CSV table of C-alpha atoms in Angstrom, one decimal:
chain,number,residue,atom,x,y,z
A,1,UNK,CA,10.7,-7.5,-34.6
A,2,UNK,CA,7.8,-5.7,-32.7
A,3,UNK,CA,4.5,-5.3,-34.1
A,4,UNK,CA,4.8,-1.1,-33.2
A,5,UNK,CA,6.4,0.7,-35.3
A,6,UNK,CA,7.8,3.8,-34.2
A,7,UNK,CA,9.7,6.5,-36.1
A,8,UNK,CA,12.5,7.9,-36.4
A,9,UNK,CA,14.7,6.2,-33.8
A,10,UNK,CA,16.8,8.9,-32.7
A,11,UNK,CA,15.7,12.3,-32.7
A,12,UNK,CA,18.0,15.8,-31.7
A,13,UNK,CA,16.2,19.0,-31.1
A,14,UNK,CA,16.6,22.9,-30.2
A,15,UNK,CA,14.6,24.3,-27.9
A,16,UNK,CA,12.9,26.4,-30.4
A,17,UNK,CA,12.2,23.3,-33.2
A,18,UNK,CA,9.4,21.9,-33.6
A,19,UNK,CA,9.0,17.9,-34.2
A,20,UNK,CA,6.5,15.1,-34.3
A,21,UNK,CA,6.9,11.6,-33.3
A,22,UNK,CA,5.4,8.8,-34.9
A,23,UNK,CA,3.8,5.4,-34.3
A,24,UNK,CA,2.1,2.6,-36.2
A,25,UNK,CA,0.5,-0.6,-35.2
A,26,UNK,CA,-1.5,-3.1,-37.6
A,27,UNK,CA,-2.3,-5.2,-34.9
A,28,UNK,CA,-6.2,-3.9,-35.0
A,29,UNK,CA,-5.7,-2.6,-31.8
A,30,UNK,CA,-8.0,-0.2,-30.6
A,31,UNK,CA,-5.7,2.0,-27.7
A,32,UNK,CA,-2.6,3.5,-28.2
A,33,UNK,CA,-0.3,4.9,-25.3
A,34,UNK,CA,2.8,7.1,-25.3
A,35,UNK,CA,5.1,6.5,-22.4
A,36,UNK,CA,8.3,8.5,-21.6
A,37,UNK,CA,11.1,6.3,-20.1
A,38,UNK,CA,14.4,8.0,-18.5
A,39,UNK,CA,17.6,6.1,-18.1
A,40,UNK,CA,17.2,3.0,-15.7
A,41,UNK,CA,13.9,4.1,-15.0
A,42,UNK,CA,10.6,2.3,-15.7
A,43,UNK,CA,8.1,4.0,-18.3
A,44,UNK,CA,5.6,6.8,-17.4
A,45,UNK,CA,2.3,6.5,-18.8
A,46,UNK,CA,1.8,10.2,-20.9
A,47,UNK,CA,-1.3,10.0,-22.9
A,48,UNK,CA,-3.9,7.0,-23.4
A,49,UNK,CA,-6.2,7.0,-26.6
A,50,UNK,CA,-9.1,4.4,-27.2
A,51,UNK,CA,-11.3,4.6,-30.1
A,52,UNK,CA,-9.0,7.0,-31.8
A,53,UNK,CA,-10.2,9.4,-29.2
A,54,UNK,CA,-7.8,10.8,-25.8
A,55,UNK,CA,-9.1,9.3,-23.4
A,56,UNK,CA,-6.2,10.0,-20.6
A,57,UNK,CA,-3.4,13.2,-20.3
A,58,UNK,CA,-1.4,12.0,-17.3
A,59,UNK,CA,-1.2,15.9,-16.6
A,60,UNK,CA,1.5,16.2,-19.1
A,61,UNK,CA,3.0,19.9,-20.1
A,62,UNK,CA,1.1,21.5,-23.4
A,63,UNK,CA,4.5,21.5,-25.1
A,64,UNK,CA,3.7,18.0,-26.1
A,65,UNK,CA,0.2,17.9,-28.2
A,66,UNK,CA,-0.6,14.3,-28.9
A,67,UNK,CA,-2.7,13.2,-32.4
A,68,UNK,CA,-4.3,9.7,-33.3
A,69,UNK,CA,-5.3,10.7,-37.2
A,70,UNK,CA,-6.8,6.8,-37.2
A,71,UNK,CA,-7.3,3.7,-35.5
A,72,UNK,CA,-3.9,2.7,-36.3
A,73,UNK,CA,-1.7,6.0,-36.3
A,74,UNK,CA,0.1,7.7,-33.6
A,75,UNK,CA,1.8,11.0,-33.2
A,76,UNK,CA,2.6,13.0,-30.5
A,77,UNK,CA,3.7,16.8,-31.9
A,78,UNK,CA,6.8,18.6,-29.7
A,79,UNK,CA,7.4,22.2,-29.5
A,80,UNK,CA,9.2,23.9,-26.9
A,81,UNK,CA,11.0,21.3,-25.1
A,82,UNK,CA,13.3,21.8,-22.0
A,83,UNK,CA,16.6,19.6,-22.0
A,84,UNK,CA,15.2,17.6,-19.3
A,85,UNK,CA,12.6,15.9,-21.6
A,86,UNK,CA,15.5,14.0,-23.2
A,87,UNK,CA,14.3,10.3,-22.7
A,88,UNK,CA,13.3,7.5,-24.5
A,89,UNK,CA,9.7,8.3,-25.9
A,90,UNK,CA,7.6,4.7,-26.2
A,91,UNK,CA,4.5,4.2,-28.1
A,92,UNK,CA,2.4,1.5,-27.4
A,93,UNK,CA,-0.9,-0.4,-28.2
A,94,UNK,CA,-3.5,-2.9,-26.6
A,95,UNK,CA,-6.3,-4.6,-27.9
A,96,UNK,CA,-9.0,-2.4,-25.6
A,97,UNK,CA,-8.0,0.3,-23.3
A,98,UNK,CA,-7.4,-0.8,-19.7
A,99,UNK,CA,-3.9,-2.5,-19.0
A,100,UNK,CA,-5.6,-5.1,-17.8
A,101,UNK,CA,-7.7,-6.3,-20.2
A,102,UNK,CA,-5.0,-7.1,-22.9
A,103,UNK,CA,-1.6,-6.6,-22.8
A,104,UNK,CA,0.6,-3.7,-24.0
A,105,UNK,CA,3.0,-3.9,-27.2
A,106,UNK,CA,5.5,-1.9,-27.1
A,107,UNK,CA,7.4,0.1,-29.6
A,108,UNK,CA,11.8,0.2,-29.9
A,109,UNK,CA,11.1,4.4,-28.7
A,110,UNK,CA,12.6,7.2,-30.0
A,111,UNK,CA,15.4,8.5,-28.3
A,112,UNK,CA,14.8,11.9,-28.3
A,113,UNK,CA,17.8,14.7,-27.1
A,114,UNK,CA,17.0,18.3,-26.5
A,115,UNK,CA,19.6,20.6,-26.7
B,1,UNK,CA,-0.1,6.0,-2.7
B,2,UNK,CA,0.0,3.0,-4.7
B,3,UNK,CA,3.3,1.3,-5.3
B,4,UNK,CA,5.1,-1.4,-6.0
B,5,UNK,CA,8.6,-2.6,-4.9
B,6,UNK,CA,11.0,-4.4,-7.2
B,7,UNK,CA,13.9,-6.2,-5.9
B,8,UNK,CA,17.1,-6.9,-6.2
B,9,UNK,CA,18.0,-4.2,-8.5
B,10,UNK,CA,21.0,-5.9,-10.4
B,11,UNK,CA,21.1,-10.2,-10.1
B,12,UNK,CA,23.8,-11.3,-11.5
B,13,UNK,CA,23.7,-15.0,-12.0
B,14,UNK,CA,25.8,-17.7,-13.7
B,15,UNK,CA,24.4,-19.5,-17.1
B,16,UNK,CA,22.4,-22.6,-16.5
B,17,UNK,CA,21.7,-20.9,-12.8
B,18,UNK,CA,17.9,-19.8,-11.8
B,19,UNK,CA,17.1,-16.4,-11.4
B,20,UNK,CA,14.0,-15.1,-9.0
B,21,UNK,CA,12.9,-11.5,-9.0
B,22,UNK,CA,10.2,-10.3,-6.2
B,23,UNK,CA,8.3,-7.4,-6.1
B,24,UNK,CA,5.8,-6.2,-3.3
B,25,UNK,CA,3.0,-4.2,-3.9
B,26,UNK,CA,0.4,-1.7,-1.6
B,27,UNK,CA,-3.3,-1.7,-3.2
B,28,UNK,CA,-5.0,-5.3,-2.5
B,29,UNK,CA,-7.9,-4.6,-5.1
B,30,UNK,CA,-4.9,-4.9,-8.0
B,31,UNK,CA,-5.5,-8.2,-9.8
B,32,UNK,CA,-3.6,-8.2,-12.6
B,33,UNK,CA,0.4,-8.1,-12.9
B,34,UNK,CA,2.7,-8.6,-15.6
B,35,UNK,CA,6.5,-9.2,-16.2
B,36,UNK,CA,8.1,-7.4,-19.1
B,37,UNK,CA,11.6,-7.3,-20.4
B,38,UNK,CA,13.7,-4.7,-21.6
B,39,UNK,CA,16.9,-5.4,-23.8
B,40,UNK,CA,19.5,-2.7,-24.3
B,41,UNK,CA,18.3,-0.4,-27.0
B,42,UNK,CA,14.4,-1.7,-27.4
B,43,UNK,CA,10.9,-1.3,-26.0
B,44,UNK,CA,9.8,-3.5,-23.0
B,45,UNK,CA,8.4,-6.8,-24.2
B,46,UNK,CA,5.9,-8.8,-21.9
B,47,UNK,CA,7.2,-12.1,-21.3
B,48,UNK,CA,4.4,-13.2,-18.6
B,49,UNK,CA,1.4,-12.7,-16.7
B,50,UNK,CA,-0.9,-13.4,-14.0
B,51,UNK,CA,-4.2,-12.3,-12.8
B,52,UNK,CA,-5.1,-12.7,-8.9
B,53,UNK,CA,-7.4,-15.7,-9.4
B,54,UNK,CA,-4.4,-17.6,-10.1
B,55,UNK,CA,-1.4,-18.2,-7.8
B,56,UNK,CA,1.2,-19.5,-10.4
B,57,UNK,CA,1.7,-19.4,-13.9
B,58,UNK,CA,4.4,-21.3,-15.6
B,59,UNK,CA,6.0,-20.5,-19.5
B,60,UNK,CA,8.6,-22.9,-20.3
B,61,UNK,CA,11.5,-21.4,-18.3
B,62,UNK,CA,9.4,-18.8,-16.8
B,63,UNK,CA,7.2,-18.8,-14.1
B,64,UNK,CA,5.5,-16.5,-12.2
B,65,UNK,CA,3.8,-16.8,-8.5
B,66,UNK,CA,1.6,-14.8,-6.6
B,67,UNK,CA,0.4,-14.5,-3.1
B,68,UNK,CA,-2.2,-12.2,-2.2
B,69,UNK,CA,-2.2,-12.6,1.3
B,70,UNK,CA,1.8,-11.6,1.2
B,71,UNK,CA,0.6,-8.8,-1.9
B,72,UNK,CA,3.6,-10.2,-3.3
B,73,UNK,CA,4.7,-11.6,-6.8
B,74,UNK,CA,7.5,-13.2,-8.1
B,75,UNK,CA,9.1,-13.8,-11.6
B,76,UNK,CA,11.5,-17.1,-11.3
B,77,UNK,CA,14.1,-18.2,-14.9
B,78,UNK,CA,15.5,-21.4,-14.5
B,79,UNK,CA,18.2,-22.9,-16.5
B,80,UNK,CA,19.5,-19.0,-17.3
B,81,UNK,CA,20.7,-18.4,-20.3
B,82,UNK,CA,23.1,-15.7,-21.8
B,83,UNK,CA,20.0,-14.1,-23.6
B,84,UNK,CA,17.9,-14.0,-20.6
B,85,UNK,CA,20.4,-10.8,-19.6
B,86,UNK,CA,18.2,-7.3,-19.7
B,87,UNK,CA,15.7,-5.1,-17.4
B,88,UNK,CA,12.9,-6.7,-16.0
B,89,UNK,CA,10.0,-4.6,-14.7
B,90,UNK,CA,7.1,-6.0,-13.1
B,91,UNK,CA,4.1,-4.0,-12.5
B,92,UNK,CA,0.8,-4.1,-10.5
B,93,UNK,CA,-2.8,-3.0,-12.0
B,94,UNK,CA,-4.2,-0.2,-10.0
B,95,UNK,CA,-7.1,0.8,-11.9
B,96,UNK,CA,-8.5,0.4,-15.6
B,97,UNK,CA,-6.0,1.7,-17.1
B,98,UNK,CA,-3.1,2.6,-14.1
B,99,UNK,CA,-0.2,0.2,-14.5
B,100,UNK,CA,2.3,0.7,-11.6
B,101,UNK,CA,5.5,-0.5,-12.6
B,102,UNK,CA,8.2,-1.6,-10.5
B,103,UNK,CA,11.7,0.2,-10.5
B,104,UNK,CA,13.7,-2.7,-12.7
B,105,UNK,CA,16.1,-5.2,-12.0
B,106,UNK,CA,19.1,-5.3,-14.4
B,107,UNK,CA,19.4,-9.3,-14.3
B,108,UNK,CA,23.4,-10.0,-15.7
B,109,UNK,CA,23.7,-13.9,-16.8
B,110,UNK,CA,27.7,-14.9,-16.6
B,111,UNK,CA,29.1,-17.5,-19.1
């Protein structure tokens, strides 16, 4: 089982909802990352936090608003979305931000649908 | 731009056969690359890594090797087995936080 949890793990929306995503780690890691992955692609890095604070937006549309309330919650908030942001939402943490310093845990993902 | 280059993009192998997946990349100040793996229906998982003071890391039936000259990097399974079937991505540090994954190879382990 991974060490990210992320919830819920399938997720169908109208244009007009709006929905949150959320992920939790107990690992005592101190960055958290939200990726989007499409089918039989590799992940796209979205949004980095370290210290609880956003450190990187990977020029991602406003119709995704991402929260860290603390050091071990993430959410990332949807409103709007276009059917081409179906995909498989990841979360994921690392002990200190920079992918190089420690490695990234990944989550399961959400798969989200937008109809 | 930066990128890296991931092939085959489907392996298929037979059980108890090795597997090796290469991948090239562009920038020659990365130094750090990991392998993760992606079953059907989960997250990736890293399953090794290597930074580029070290040209080959071995993990029971994983190993990874790296040349920097070549700026390439390769993930070898031996002794494949039917659980070893998934995605495997590898990807190339860029910058502190820039990870630039490779496209996947769907690795396919027949009984």
């Amino acid at each position: 089982d991974t060490e990210v949890t992320q919830t819920p793990k399938h997720l169908v929306m109208g244009m007009t909802n709006k929905k949150s995503l959320k992920c939790e780690q107990h690992m005592g890691h101190r960055a958290m990352y939200w990726y989007k992955q499409k089918a039989k692609k590799p992940p796209e890095l979205m949004f980095v936090y370290s210290y609880e604070k956003l450190s990187i937006n990977e020029s991602v549309p406003s119709r995704f608003s991402p929260e860290c309330p603390n050091s071990s919650l993430l959410n990332l908030h949807l409103h709007a979305l276009q059917p081409e942001d179906s995909a498989l939402y990841l979360c994921a943490s690392s002990q200190e931000a920079g992918q190089g310093n420690s490695p990234l845990h990944f989550g399961n993902g959400t798969r989200l649908t937008v109809t | 731009g930066e990128n890296v280059e991931q092939h085959p993009s489907t392996l298929s192998v037979q059980e108890g056969d090795s597997a090796v997946i290469k991948c090239t990349y562009s920038d020659s100040a990365s130094n750090y690359f990991p392998w993760y793996k992606q079953e059907l229906g989960k997250g990736p998982q890293l399953i090794i890594d290597i930074r580029s003071n070290v040209g080959e890391k071995k993990d029971q039936r994983i190993a990874v090797t790296l040349n920097k000259t070549a700026k390439h990097f390769s993930l070898h399974i031996t002794e494949t087995q039917p659980e070893d079937s998934a995605v495997y991505f590898c990807a190339a540090l860029y910058s502190n936080y820039q990870l630039i994954w490779g496209a996947g190879t769907k690795l396919i382990i027949k009984p």
